[in-house]
Each structure stands twice: as structure tokens, then as C-alpha cells.
GROMACS .gro file of C-alpha atoms in nm:
model
  234
    1MET     CA    1  -4.440 -13.004 -10.227
    2HIS     CA    2  -4.479 -12.652 -10.099
    3ARG     CA    3  -4.596 -12.601  -9.745
    4THR     CA    4  -4.881 -12.356  -9.686
    5LEU     CA    5  -4.835 -12.030  -9.500
    6GLN     CA    6  -5.113 -11.774  -9.537
    7GLY     CA    7  -5.228 -11.442  -9.400
    8ALA     CA    8  -5.072 -11.114  -9.304
    9LEU     CA    9  -4.816 -11.077  -9.031
   10THR     CA   10  -4.621 -10.794  -8.883
   11ALA     CA   11  -4.318 -10.920  -8.692
   12ILE     CA   12  -4.222 -10.789  -8.351
   13GLN     CA   13  -3.979 -10.905  -8.081
   14LEU     CA   14  -4.153 -11.078  -7.791
   15THR     CA   15  -4.038 -11.174  -7.443
   16ALA     CA   16  -3.911 -11.515  -7.342
   17ILE     CA   17  -4.152 -11.804  -7.291
   18VAL     CA   18  -4.069 -12.148  -7.151
   19ILE     CA   19  -4.252 -12.408  -7.356
   20PHE     CA   20  -4.360 -12.753  -7.247
   21ALA     CA   21  -4.363 -13.032  -7.505
   22THR     CA   22  -4.584 -13.339  -7.484
   23ALA     CA   23  -4.438 -13.599  -7.720
   24ALA     CA   24  -4.116 -13.722  -7.874
   25MET     CA   25  -4.238 -13.675  -8.230
   26PRO     CA   26  -4.212 -13.327  -8.381
   27VAL     CA   27  -4.537 -13.169  -8.267
   28PRO     CA   28  -4.599 -12.806  -8.361
   29GLN     CA   29  -4.612 -12.586  -8.053
   30THR     CA   30  -4.855 -12.301  -7.998
   31LYS     CA   31  -4.592 -12.091  -7.823
   32VAL     CA   32  -4.235 -12.008  -7.904
   33VAL     CA   33  -3.966 -12.233  -7.757
   34TRP     CA   34  -3.690 -12.043  -7.576
   35ASN     CA   35  -3.575 -12.318  -7.342
   36VAL     CA   36  -3.703 -12.648  -7.208
   37ASP     CA   37  -3.796 -12.739  -6.852
   38THR     CA   38  -3.596 -13.047  -6.758
   39ASP     CA   39  -3.423 -13.186  -6.449
   40HIS     CA   40  -3.156 -13.346  -6.665
   41LYS     CA   41  -2.828 -13.196  -6.781
   42LEU     CA   42  -2.933 -13.152  -7.141
   43VAL     CA   43  -2.872 -12.855  -7.371
   44ALA     CA   44  -2.914 -12.777  -7.740
   45LEU     CA   45  -2.641 -12.618  -7.949
   46THR     CA   46  -2.778 -12.419  -8.242
   47PHE     CA   47  -2.600 -12.258  -8.536
   48ASP     CA   48  -2.760 -11.992  -8.755
   49ASP     CA   49  -2.704 -11.863  -9.109
   50GLY     CA   50  -2.492 -12.142  -9.261
   51PRO     CA   51  -2.358 -12.345  -9.412
   52ASN     CA   52  -2.015 -12.185  -9.425
   53PRO     CA   53  -1.779 -12.369  -9.662
   54ASP     CA   54  -1.474 -12.319  -9.442
   55TYR     CA   55  -1.603 -12.320  -9.087
   56THR     CA   56  -1.911 -12.542  -9.077
   57PRO     CA   57  -1.696 -12.850  -9.151
   58GLN     CA   58  -1.467 -12.747  -8.863
   59ILE     CA   59  -1.769 -12.710  -8.636
   60LEU     CA   60  -1.888 -13.055  -8.742
   61ASP     CA   61  -1.545 -13.197  -8.662
   62VAL     CA   62  -1.557 -13.054  -8.309
   63LEU     CA   63  -1.911 -13.177  -8.254
   64LYS     CA   64  -1.810 -13.524  -8.365
   65GLN     CA   65  -1.508 -13.524  -8.135
   66TYR     CA   66  -1.727 -13.460  -7.832
   67GLU     CA   67  -2.024 -13.673  -7.943
   68ALA     CA   68  -2.246 -13.366  -7.958
   69LYS     CA   69  -2.555 -13.326  -8.172
   70ALA     CA   70  -2.671 -12.983  -8.284
   71THR     CA   71  -2.940 -12.804  -8.483
   72PHE     CA   72  -2.837 -12.600  -8.787
   73PHE     CA   73  -3.077 -12.322  -8.884
   74VAL     CA   74  -2.975 -12.295  -9.247
   75LEU     CA   75  -3.042 -12.039  -9.518
   76GLY     CA   76  -3.189 -12.186  -9.835
   77LYS     CA   77  -2.951 -11.997 -10.062
   78ARG     CA   78  -2.647 -12.126  -9.874
   79VAL     CA   79  -2.772 -12.485  -9.882
   80GLN     CA   80  -2.791 -12.443 -10.259
   81MET     CA   81  -2.434 -12.314 -10.262
   82TYR     CA   82  -2.291 -12.581 -10.032
   83PRO     CA   83  -2.515 -12.888 -10.057
   84GLN     CA   84  -2.251 -13.138  -9.948
   85ILE     CA   85  -2.217 -12.965  -9.612
   86ALA     CA   86  -2.592 -12.982  -9.552
   87ILE     CA   87  -2.583 -13.351  -9.644
   88ARG     CA   88  -2.297 -13.406  -9.400
   89GLU     CA   89  -2.493 -13.234  -9.122
   90VAL     CA   90  -2.782 -13.476  -9.172
   91ASN     CA   91  -2.560 -13.781  -9.218
   92GLU     CA   92  -2.383 -13.713  -8.890
   93GLY     CA   93  -2.709 -13.704  -8.697
   94HIS     CA   94  -2.766 -13.331  -8.665
   95GLU     CA   95  -3.095 -13.154  -8.717
   96ILE     CA   96  -3.138 -12.920  -9.011
   97ALA     CA   97  -3.392 -12.641  -8.963
   98ASN     CA   98  -3.545 -12.357  -9.166
   99HIS     CA   99  -3.406 -12.003  -9.128
  100THR     CA  100  -3.560 -11.861  -9.449
  101TYR     CA  101  -3.393 -11.832  -9.787
  102ASP     CA  102  -3.207 -11.503  -9.763
  103HIS     CA  103  -3.223 -11.389  -9.397
  104HIS     CA  104  -3.469 -11.106  -9.445
  105PHE     CA  105  -3.602 -10.982  -9.112
  106LEU     CA  106  -3.966 -11.080  -9.113
  107LYS     CA  107  -4.074 -10.736  -8.994
  108HIS     CA  108  -3.945 -10.600  -9.324
  109VAL     CA  109  -4.110 -10.839  -9.569
  110SER     CA  110  -4.461 -10.885  -9.704
  111PRO     CA  111  -4.668 -11.194  -9.624
  112SER     CA  112  -4.618 -11.320  -9.979
  113LYS     CA  113  -4.242 -11.282  -9.949
  114LEU     CA  114  -4.242 -11.461  -9.616
  115LYS     CA  115  -4.438 -11.749  -9.763
  116GLU     CA  116  -4.202 -11.768 -10.059
  117GLU     CA  117  -3.889 -11.763  -9.841
  118ILE     CA  118  -4.001 -12.042  -9.609
  119GLU     CA  119  -4.149 -12.265  -9.877
  120GLN     CA  120  -3.850 -12.220 -10.105
  121THR     CA  121  -3.613 -12.317  -9.826
  122GLN     CA  122  -3.822 -12.621  -9.735
  123ASP     CA  123  -3.806 -12.741 -10.094
  124ILE     CA  124  -3.432 -12.683 -10.123
  125ILE     CA  125  -3.358 -12.868  -9.799
  126PHE     CA  126  -3.577 -13.161  -9.897
  127ASP     CA  127  -3.439 -13.183 -10.250
  128ILE     CA  128  -3.081 -13.189 -10.123
  129THR     CA  129  -3.103 -13.378  -9.794
  130GLU     CA  130  -3.436 -13.565  -9.820
  131GLN     CA  131  -3.520 -13.414  -9.481
  132THR     CA  132  -3.827 -13.205  -9.404
  133PRO     CA  133  -3.753 -12.950  -9.129
  134HIS     CA  134  -4.006 -12.922  -8.850
  135VAL     CA  135  -3.832 -12.634  -8.675
  136PHE     CA  136  -3.816 -12.271  -8.784
  137ARG     CA  137  -3.624 -11.973  -8.644
  138PRO     CA  138  -3.707 -11.626  -8.776
  139PRO     CA  139  -3.405 -11.410  -8.866
  140GLY     CA  140  -3.330 -11.152  -8.601
  141GLY     CA  141  -3.576 -11.318  -8.366
  142PHE     CA  142  -3.873 -11.122  -8.499
  143TYR     CA  143  -4.215 -11.284  -8.494
  144ASP     CA  144  -4.574 -11.233  -8.386
  145GLN     CA  145  -4.869 -11.451  -8.292
  146SER     CA  146  -4.977 -11.474  -8.654
  147LEU     CA  147  -4.648 -11.639  -8.744
  148ILE     CA  148  -4.685 -11.884  -8.457
  149GLU     CA  149  -5.033 -11.983  -8.572
  150LEU     CA  150  -4.926 -12.015  -8.933
  151ALA     CA  151  -4.624 -12.219  -8.831
  152LYS     CA  152  -4.849 -12.453  -8.635
  153GLN     CA  153  -5.068 -12.503  -8.942
  154ASP     CA  154  -4.755 -12.589  -9.136
  155ARG     CA  155  -4.631 -12.821  -8.860
  156PHE     CA  156  -4.343 -12.597  -8.760
  157THR     CA  157  -4.230 -12.520  -8.410
  158VAL     CA  158  -4.082 -12.172  -8.379
  159VAL     CA  159  -3.759 -12.198  -8.179
  160MET     CA  160  -3.556 -11.908  -8.044
  161TRP     CA  161  -3.275 -11.933  -7.789
  162SER     CA  162  -3.232 -11.891  -7.415
  163TRP     CA  163  -3.209 -11.512  -7.381
  164TYR     CA  164  -2.894 -11.538  -7.165
  165GLN     CA  165  -2.731 -11.782  -7.410
  166ASP     CA  166  -2.683 -11.549  -7.705
  167THR     CA  167  -2.308 -11.574  -7.760
  168LYS     CA  168  -2.307 -11.282  -8.006
  169ASP     CA  169  -2.024 -11.466  -8.175
  170TRP     CA  170  -2.110 -11.294  -8.504
  171LYS     CA  171  -1.966 -10.975  -8.352
  172LYS     CA  172  -1.632 -11.153  -8.298
  173PRO     CA  173  -1.607 -11.044  -7.933
  174GLY     CA  174  -1.314 -11.276  -7.860
  175VAL     CA  175  -1.298 -11.644  -7.776
  176ASP     CA  176  -1.294 -11.584  -7.400
  177LYS     CA  177  -1.613 -11.376  -7.410
  178ILE     CA  178  -1.793 -11.640  -7.615
  179VAL     CA  179  -1.683 -11.912  -7.376
  180ASN     CA  180  -1.776 -11.715  -7.065
  181SER     CA  181  -2.117 -11.621  -7.203
  182VAL     CA  182  -2.201 -11.991  -7.222
  183LEU     CA  183  -2.029 -12.138  -6.917
  184SER     CA  184  -2.126 -11.863  -6.671
  185ASN     CA  185  -2.496 -11.896  -6.750
  186ILE     CA  186  -2.550 -12.265  -6.821
  187HIS     CA  187  -2.876 -12.426  -6.707
  188ASN     CA  188  -3.054 -12.751  -6.783
  189GLY     CA  189  -3.263 -12.718  -7.099
  190ASP     CA  190  -3.076 -12.422  -7.243
  191ILE     CA  191  -3.081 -12.348  -7.616
  192ILE     CA  192  -2.747 -12.189  -7.703
  193LEU     CA  193  -2.706 -11.958  -8.002
  194PHE     CA  194  -2.397 -11.970  -8.222
  195HIS     CA  195  -2.349 -11.878  -8.589
  196ASP     CA  196  -2.179 -12.038  -8.888
  197LEU     CA  197  -2.255 -11.744  -9.111
  198ALA     CA  198  -2.055 -11.623  -9.411
  199GLY     CA  199  -1.712 -11.490  -9.322
  200ASP     CA  200  -1.466 -11.566  -9.045
  201CYS     CA  201  -1.604 -11.797  -8.775
  202THR     CA  202  -1.266 -11.883  -8.621
  203GLN     CA  203  -1.370 -11.755  -8.277
  204THR     CA  204  -1.678 -11.975  -8.278
  205VAL     CA  205  -1.476 -12.284  -8.365
  206GLU     CA  206  -1.213 -12.211  -8.100
  207ALA     CA  207  -1.477 -12.138  -7.837
  208LEU     CA  208  -1.648 -12.469  -7.906
  209LYS     CA  209  -1.318 -12.648  -7.843
  210ILE     CA  210  -1.334 -12.511  -7.487
  211VAL     CA  211  -1.708 -12.511  -7.420
  212LEU     CA  212  -1.785 -12.866  -7.529
  213PRO     CA  213  -1.527 -13.053  -7.320
  214GLU     CA  214  -1.602 -12.836  -7.017
  215LEU     CA  215  -1.976 -12.891  -7.034
  216LYS     CA  216  -1.922 -13.260  -7.100
  217LYS     CA  217  -1.703 -13.276  -6.789
  218GLN     CA  218  -1.989 -13.116  -6.595
  219GLY     CA  219  -2.217 -13.396  -6.713
  220TYR     CA  220  -2.409 -13.217  -6.989
  221GLN     CA  221  -2.530 -13.392  -7.303
  222PHE     CA  222  -2.587 -13.212  -7.632
  223LEU     CA  223  -2.913 -13.283  -7.814
  224THR     CA  224  -3.088 -13.146  -8.119
  225VAL     CA  225  -3.365 -12.898  -8.045
  226THR     CA  226  -3.635 -13.148  -8.133
  227ASP     CA  227  -3.482 -13.413  -7.906
  228LEU     CA  228  -3.442 -13.162  -7.624
  229ILE     CA  229  -3.810 -13.066  -7.645
  230SER     CA  230  -3.903 -13.432  -7.618
  231LYS     CA  231  -3.716 -13.457  -7.285
  232VAL     CA  232  -3.930 -13.200  -7.105
  233LYS     CA  233  -4.000 -13.265  -6.738
  234LYS     CA  234  -4.324 -13.463  -6.704
   0.00000   0.00000   0.00000
């Protein structure tokens, strides 16, 4: 069934907020999640804009090798194109999350278009994976308080990324730069942003082959966003 999102919204970029969760079950938050306050060596790996038919399976292989769980913020149209990859993500214990249907920046779309994009993607994900996402990330990181309130009504938590953990891998800056952007800034509770978007994601895959074993050696565990939120410091 369609989820309900109503009202007007004009998206803007806001500053980082640390959010505190209160339960292990997916509970919609009233503020945006950028990172999680925890004393434990826990981080969340997130991948936007997929699935990618060539590189998402490679990413899944690396995650499996290092016993890492991740959250995939998928586009509805790409789940339609590559349903078996979305099914594999779920079957291997990863979280699948809503990133709209076609990656329109929310500051550029009408409220009716926003509603359509999110609801359409929810339906596609459920029809293919039998999973109902509880986490939403707006394309480009644009949102406002109206979106947060509407997301809460629809039982979504809006999740961004730790501002210092944007790998910018979509720019293809080089494997070393991607690796250094993660390892030089790592903190407990970080939410790390990668992409498995259309095109060449070789640098992302190769960077993960370095980042994951190094962080694992440092004692970090890799959780889905929802599981990370549930581990907040009491």
C-alpha cells in the first residue's frame, strides 16, 4: 500500500545534528541522523544510487568477505532494472533504504512529485524484496523541517552521513583519496557515504578492499544504519 506524505516542502541544506535513538526497533526520529553517539567501535557503511549491475555485486562480495553489513539507499527505477541485486542485498543481511525513484533533488520538485517518488519506490522495494524501508535519504542531502515531520508521520527516519565521511567517490578522485578520507577521520558512530551509482565504480570497490580490513584490524564493526542507531550510548 502507498505510504502517506502530504503538504508543501521547500528543501534546503541544513547543518549536522547528532541524533539519539531510544529503541532497537525502527522508530522515526524527529531530527536528521548524521552520526550516532556511542562508546563502541561501530560504524555504518552506506551506498547511494544503486543498484549497479556490475559493481554492486562486487561490493557485496567485499562486504561478505569482511563480515560487514551495510545500508543501500536505492533508487526505485534501478531496483526495477536490477531486482536480483536488491534481493541479494536483503538476503545477505543488508538494509535496503529509500532514495527516491529517479534521484531528483527535492528542492527542485513539487510536493506531489516528492510524494509520488517516495511512495513509488516504497512499493517497488516491497514488491521485489518483501521489505519495507524505514530509512530515507534525500538526494543531494536537501531537506527541510517539513520533510522531517512528514517522514515521521510515514515512519521514516531521515539519515544523512557524517559530514567528514563523504568519500566523494562519485568524482573518481583516486583510490588513495577515498581510503584516506575514511581512515583519517574515523570515529565511533560514523555514517560513511559511498556510491554504487550507474557507471564505473572501480575506485569504490578497490577502496573498500583497503578500508574494511584496516578498520576491522582497528576493532571496528560494520552495522546497518538502523542497527547503529539502536546502539546509541544510554
